[in-house]
Coordinates of C-alpha atoms in Angstrom, one line a residue:
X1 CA 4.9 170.8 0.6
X2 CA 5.5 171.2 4.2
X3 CA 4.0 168.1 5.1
X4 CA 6.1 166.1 2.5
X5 CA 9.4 167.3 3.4
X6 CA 8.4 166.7 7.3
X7 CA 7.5 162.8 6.3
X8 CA 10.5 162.5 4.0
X9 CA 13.0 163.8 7.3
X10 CA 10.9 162.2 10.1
X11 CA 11.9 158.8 9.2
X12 CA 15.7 160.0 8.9
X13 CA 15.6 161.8 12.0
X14 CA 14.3 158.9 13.8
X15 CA 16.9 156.8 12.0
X16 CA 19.8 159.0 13.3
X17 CA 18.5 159.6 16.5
X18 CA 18.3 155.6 17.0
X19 CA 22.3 156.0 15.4
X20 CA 23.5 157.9 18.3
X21 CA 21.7 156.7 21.4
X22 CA 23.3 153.2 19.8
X23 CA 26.8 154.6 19.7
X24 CA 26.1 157.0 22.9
X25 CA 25.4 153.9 25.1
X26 CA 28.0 151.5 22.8
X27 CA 31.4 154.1 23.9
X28 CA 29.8 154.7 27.7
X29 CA 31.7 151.9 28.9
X30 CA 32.0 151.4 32.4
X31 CA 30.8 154.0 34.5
X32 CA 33.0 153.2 37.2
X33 CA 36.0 154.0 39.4
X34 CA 39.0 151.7 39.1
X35 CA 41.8 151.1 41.9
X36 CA 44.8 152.1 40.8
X37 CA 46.5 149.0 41.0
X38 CA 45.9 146.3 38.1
X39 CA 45.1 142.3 38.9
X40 CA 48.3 140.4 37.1
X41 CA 46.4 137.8 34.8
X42 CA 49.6 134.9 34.4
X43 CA 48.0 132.2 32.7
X44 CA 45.4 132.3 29.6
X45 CA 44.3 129.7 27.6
X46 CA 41.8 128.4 25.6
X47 CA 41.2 124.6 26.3
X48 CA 38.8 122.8 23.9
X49 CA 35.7 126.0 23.7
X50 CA 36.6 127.0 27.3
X51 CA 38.5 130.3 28.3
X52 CA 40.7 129.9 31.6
X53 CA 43.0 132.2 33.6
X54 CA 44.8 132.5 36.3
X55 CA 46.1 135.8 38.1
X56 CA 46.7 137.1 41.4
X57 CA 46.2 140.9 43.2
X58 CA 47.6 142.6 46.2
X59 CA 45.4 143.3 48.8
X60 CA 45.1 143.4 52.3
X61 CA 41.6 143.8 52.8
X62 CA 39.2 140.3 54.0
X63 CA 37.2 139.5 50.8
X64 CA 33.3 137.6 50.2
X65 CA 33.5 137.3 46.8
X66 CA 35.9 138.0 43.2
X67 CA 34.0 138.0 40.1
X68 CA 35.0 138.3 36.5
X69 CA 33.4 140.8 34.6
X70 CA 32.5 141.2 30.9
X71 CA 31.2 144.3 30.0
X72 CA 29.6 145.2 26.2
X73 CA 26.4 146.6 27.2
X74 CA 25.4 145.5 30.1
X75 CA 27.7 142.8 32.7
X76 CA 28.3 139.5 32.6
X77 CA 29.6 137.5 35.6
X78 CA 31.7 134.7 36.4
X79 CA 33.0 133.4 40.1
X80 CA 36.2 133.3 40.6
X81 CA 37.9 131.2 42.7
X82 CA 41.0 131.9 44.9
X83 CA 43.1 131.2 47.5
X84 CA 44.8 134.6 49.9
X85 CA 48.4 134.2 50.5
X86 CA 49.7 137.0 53.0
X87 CA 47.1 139.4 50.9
X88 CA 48.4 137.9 47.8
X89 CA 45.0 137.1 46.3
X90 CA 45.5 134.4 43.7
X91 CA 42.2 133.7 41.5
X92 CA 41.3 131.4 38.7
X93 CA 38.4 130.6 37.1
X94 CA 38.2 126.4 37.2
X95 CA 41.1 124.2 38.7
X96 CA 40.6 121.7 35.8
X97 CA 42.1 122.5 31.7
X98 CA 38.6 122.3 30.5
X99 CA 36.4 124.1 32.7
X100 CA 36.0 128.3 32.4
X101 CA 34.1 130.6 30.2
X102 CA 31.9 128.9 27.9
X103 CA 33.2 131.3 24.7
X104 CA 30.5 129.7 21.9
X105 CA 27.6 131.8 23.7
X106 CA 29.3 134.7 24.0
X107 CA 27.2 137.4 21.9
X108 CA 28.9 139.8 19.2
X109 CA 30.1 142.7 20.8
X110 CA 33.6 143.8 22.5
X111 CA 33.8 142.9 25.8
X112 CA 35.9 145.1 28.4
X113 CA 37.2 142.4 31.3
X114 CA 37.9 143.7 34.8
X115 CA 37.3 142.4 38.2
X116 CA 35.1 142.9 40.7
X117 CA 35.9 142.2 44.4
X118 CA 33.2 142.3 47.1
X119 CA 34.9 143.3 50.6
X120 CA 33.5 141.8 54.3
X121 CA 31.9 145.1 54.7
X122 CA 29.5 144.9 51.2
X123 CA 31.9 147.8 49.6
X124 CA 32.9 146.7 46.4
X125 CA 35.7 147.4 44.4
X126 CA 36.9 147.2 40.6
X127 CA 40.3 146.1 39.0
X128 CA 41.3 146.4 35.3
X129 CA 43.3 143.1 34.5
X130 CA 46.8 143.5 33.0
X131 CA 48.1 140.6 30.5
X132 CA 51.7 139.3 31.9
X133 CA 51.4 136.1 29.7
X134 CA 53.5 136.3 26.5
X135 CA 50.2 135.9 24.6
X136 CA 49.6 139.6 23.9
X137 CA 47.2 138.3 21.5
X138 CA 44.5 135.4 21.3
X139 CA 42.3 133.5 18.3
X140 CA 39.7 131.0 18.8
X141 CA 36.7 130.5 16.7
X142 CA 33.7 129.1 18.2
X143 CA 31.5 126.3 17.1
X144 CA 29.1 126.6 14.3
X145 CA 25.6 126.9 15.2
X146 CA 23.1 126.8 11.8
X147 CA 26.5 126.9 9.3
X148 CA 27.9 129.9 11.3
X149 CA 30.5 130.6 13.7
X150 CA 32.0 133.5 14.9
X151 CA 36.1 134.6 15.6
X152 CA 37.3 136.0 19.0
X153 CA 39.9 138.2 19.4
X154 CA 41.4 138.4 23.4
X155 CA 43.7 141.3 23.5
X156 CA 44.7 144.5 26.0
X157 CA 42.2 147.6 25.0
X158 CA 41.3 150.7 26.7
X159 CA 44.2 149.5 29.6
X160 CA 42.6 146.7 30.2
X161 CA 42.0 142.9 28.8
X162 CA 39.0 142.9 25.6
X163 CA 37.4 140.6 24.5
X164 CA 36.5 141.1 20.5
X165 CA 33.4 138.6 19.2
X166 CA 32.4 138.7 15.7
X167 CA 31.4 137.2 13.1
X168 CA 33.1 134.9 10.3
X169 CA 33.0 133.9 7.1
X170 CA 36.9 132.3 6.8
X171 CA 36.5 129.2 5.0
X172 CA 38.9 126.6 6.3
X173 CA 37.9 126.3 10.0
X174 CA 36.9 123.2 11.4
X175 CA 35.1 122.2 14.3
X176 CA 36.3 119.1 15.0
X177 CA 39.2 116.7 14.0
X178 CA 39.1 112.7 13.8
X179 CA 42.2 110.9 14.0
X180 CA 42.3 107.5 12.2
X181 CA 45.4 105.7 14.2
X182 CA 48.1 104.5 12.3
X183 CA 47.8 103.9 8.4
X184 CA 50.2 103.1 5.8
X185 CA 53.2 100.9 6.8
X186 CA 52.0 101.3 10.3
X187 CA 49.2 98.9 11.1
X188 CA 49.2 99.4 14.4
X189 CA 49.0 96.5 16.4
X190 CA 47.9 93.0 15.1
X191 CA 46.2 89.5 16.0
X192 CA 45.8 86.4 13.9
X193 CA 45.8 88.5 10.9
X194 CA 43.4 91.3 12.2
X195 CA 44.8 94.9 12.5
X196 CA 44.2 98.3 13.9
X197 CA 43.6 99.9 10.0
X198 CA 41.0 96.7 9.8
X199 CA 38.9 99.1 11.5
X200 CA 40.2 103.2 12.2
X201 CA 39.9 104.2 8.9
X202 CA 36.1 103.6 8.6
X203 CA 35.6 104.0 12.3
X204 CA 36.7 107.7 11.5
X205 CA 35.2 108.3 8.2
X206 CA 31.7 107.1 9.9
X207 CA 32.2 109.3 13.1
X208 CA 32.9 112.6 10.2
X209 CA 29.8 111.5 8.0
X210 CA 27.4 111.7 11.5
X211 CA 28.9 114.9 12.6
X212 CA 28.3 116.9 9.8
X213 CA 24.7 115.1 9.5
X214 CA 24.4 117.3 12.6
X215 CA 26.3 120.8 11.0
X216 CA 29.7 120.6 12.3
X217 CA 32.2 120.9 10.4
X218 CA 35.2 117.9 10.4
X219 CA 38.7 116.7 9.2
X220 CA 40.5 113.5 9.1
X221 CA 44.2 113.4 9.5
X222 CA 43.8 111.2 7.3
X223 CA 41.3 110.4 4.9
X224 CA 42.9 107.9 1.6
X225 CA 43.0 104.2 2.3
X226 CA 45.9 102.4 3.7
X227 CA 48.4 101.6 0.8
X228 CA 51.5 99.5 1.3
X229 CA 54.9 101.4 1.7
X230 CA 53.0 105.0 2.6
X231 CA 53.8 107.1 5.7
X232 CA 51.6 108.8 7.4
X233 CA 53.9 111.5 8.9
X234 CA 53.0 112.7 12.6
X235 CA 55.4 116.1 13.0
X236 CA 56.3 118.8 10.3
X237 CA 54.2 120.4 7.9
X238 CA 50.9 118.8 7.2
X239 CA 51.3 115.6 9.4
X240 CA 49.0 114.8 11.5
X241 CA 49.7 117.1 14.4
X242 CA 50.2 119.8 11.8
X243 CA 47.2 119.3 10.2
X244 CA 45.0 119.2 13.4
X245 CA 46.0 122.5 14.6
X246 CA 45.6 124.1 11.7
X247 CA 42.5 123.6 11.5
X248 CA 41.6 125.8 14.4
X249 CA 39.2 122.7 15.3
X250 CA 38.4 122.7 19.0
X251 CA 38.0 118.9 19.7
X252 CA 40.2 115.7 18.4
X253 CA 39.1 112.3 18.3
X254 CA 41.5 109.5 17.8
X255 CA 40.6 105.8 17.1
X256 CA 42.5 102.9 18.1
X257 CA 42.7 99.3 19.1
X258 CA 44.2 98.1 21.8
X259 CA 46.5 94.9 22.7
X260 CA 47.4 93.2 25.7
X261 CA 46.6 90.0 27.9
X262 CA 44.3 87.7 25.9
X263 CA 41.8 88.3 29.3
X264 CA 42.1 92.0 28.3
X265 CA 38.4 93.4 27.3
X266 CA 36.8 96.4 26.7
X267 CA 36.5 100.4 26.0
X268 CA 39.2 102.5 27.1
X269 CA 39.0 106.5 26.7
X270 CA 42.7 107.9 27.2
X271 CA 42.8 111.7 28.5
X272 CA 45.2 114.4 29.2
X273 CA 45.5 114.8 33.3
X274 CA 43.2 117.1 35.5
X275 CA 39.9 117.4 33.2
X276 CA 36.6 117.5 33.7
X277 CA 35.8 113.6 32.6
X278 CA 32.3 114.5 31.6
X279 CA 33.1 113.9 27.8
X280 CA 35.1 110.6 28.5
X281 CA 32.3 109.3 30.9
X282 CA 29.4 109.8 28.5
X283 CA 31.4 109.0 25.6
X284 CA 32.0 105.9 27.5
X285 CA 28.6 105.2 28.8
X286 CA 27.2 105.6 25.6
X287 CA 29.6 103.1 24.0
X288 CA 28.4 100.3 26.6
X289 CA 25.0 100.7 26.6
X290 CA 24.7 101.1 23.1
X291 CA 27.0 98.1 22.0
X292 CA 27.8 94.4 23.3
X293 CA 31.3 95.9 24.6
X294 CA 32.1 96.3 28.4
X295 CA 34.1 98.9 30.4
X296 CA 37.8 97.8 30.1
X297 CA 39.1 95.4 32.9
X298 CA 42.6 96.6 32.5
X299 CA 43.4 98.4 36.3
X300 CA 46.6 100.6 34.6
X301 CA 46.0 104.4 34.4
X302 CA 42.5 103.9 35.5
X303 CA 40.9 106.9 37.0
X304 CA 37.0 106.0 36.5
X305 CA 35.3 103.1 34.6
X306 CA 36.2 103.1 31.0
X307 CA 38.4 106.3 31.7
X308 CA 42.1 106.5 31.7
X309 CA 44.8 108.7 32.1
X310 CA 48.2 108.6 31.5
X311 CA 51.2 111.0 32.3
X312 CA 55.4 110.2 32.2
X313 CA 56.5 107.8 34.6
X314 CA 59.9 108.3 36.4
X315 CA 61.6 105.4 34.5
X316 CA 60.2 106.9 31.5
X317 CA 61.4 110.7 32.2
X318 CA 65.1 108.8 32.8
X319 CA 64.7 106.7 29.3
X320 CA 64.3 110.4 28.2
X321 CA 67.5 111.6 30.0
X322 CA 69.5 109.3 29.0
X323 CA 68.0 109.3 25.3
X324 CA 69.0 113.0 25.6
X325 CA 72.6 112.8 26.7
X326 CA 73.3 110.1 24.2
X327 CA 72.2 111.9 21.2
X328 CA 73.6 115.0 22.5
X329 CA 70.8 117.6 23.1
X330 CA 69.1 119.0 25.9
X331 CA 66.6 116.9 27.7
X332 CA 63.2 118.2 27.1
X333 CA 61.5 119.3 30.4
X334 CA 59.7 116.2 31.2
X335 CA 57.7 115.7 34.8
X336 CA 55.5 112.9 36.1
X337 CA 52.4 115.7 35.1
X338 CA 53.2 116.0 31.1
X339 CA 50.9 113.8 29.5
X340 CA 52.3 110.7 27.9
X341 CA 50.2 110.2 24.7
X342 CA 51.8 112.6 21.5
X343 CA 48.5 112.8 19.9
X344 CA 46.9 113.9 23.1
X345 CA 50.0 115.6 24.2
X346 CA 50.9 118.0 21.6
X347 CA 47.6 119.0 20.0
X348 CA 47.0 120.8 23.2
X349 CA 49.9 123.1 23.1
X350 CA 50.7 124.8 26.7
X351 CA 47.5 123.7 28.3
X352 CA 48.7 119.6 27.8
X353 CA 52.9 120.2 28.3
X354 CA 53.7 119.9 24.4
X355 CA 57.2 120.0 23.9
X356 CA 58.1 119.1 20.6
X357 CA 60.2 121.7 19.5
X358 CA 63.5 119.8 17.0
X359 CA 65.7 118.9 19.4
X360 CA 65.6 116.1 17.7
X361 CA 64.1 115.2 14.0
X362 CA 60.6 115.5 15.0
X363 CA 59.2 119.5 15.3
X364 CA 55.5 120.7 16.3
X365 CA 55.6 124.1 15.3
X366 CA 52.4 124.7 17.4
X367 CA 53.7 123.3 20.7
X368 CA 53.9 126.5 22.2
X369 CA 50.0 127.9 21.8
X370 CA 48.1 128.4 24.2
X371 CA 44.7 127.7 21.7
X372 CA 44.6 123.3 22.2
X373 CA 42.1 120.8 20.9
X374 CA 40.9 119.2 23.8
X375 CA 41.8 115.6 22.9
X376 CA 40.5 111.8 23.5
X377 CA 42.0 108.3 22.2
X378 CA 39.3 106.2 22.0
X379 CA 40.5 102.4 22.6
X380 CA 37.4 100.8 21.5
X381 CA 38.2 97.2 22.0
X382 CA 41.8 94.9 22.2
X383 CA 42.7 93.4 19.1
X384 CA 43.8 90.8 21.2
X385 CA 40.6 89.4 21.8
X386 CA 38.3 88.4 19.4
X387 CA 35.2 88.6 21.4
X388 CA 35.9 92.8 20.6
X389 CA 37.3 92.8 17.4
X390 CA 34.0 90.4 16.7
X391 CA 31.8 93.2 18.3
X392 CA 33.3 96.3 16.9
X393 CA 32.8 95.1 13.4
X394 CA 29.1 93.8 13.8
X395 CA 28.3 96.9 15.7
X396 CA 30.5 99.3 14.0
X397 CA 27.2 101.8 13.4
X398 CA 25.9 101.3 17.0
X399 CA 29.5 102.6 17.8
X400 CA 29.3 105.9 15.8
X401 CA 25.9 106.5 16.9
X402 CA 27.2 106.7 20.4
X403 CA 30.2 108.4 20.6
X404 CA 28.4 111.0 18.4
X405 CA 25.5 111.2 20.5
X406 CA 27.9 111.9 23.5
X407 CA 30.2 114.7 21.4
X408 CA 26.8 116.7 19.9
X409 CA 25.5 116.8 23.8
X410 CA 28.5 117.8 25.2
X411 CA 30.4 120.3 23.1
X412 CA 27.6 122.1 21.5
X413 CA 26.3 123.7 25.6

């Protein structure tokens, strides 16, 4: 009898014993002093699937190194980067909107943030990280990886910024978005009876069809063929902005045509200012290997072959002025580094300058996040010259195969 009650407990002893070493080492945070001062984190934002922020600490002591800290059960590390300013240490993690902490390979767990600073001497010392943005929380869910995906939660816990990761089941969360330009009674630009719709309708539709060949999960902003007399609506609920960023996609894909100089030829990727171009250049590269298409001639807003970028010009922040006074509201806060393109522009909330807010008709309820899609226009070709509108639609497939080649390599790390 003994013996059967002892094999009947064993098993539940070991069971519990396992229970509280788990939750023993699960609540022993870190095991570590903190100064008493906080680091002031100013900026956070989620770019695309990478965390950035920016913050700054007073100190007057010479420094080697700052790392970023993520504690669950055991630390994670990230260099910082930072520039002293009369012992005002300033630190980021990247200089450009979509560099930072990769968030999809995070682990499930809650994550205590704090920094780590590494004096001249070797002595090292630890900072909890207080949250001075206006984002008291932040939502981002991460990529799915064999159907799932997981939500993160960045909030203040234990007096300090946390980091939540778990897992999701919330059915309408997309991974990506594809934006088929124009539609309706906009046909975008046209050429000897050739339009933009010709081709950004199934452009898209074949781009969404590959993707989710390969498990992600996508949404056109439009998906019905182009009817006569229909308006695609960009602001307001459920246009296309609308619909994009409620999607809680991370990446947006927008097809055009372009038109211009009948010499004009060529691939064009359009970008929001001071990225990583990695994603535009193989996106690019892919395109021109792949197809009979060359890198675009056109010398305007170039910043690499193929690769453009475009922000407000200073006659264009005065049409806005002047647009402004006339109508009589206040100008929007336009510089020469707010990204031109809308579809670019406000998907990306804070991170890209959106700034839609109803001053006038038009209102993007989401132009204040600080959660963006990170967002590409892809030019493919000028209507204006038949040689590309020729190639696109012999091609077409070679076209999806390689712009999808480029996103599954580059936004699935």
């Amino acid at each position: 009898m003994k013996k059967l009650i002892f094999k009947i407990l064993l098993p539940i002893i070991l069971i519990a014993l396992i229970i509280l070493l788990y939750f023993y080492f699960k609540s022993d945070k870190v095991n570590i002093n903190f100064e008493e001062i906080k680091a002031d984190i100013n900026e956070l934002y989620i770019y695309g699937n990478h965390l950035n922020l920016k913050g700054s600490l007073n100190i007057n002591q010479n420094i080697n190194t700052i790392e970023l800290v993520l504690f669950d059960t055991i630390e994670q590390t990230y260099n910082l980067n930072y520039k002293n300013d009369n012992n005002q240490i300033n630190f980021y993690i990247s200089d450009k909107k979509n560099n930072g902490i990769y968030l999809d390979n995070l682990d499930k767990g809650n994550y205590q943030v704090y920094i780590k600073i590494t004096f001249e001497n070797n002595s090292n010392a630890y900072y909890k990280l207080k949250n001075n943005t206006k984002y008291s929380e932040t939502e981002y869910y991460t990529i799915r990886k064999d159907n799932k995906f997981n939500y993160i939660l960045i909030s203040e816990l234990e007096d300090t910024l946390n980091i939540e990761v778990k897992s999701s089941k919330k059915k309408e969360i997309y991974d990506v978005v594809i934006d088929a330009g124009h539609g309706g009674i906009d046909t975008g630009a046209c050429y000897k009876g050739i339009c933009e719709t010709d081709f950004t309708l199934d452009l898209s539709k074949k781009l969404k069809e590959k993707l989710e060949e390969n498990g992600l999960k996508v949404k056109l902003t439009r998906d019905d063929s182009d009817k006569k007399g229909k308006k695609f609506e960009t602001y307001g609920d459920n246009g296309r902005i609308d619909r994009a960023m409620s999607s809680k996609a991370k990446y947006l894909f927008s097809f055009h045509l372009n038109s211009g100089l009948s010499s004009r030829t060529g691939t064009e990727i359009y970008t929001t200012n001071n990225i990583d171009y990695t994603l535009a250049k193989s996106i690019v590269d892919n395109i021109v290997i792949s197809t009979n298409t060359n890198y675009s001639n056109n010398p305007i807003f170039k910043v690499d072959k193929g690769i453009y970028t475009r922000t407000f010009q200073k006659y264009e922040i005065s049409d806005v002025i002047k647009d402004a006074e006339e109508e009589g509201y206040d100008s929007y806060n336009i510089t020469t580094n707010t990204t031109y393109y809308y579809i670019i522009r406000e998907t990306g909330g804070i991170i890209t300058g959106a700034y839609t807010d109803g001053r006038e008709d038009d209102y993007n309820k989401h132009y204040d996040t600080n959660v963006g899609l990170e967002s590409y226009i892809l030019e493919l070709g000028y209507i204006t010259n038949p040689k590309d509108t020729q190639d696109i639609k012999n091609n077409m497939d070679n076209y999806i195969t390689a712009i999808s080649k480029a996103i599954l390599e580059n936004i699935c790390e």
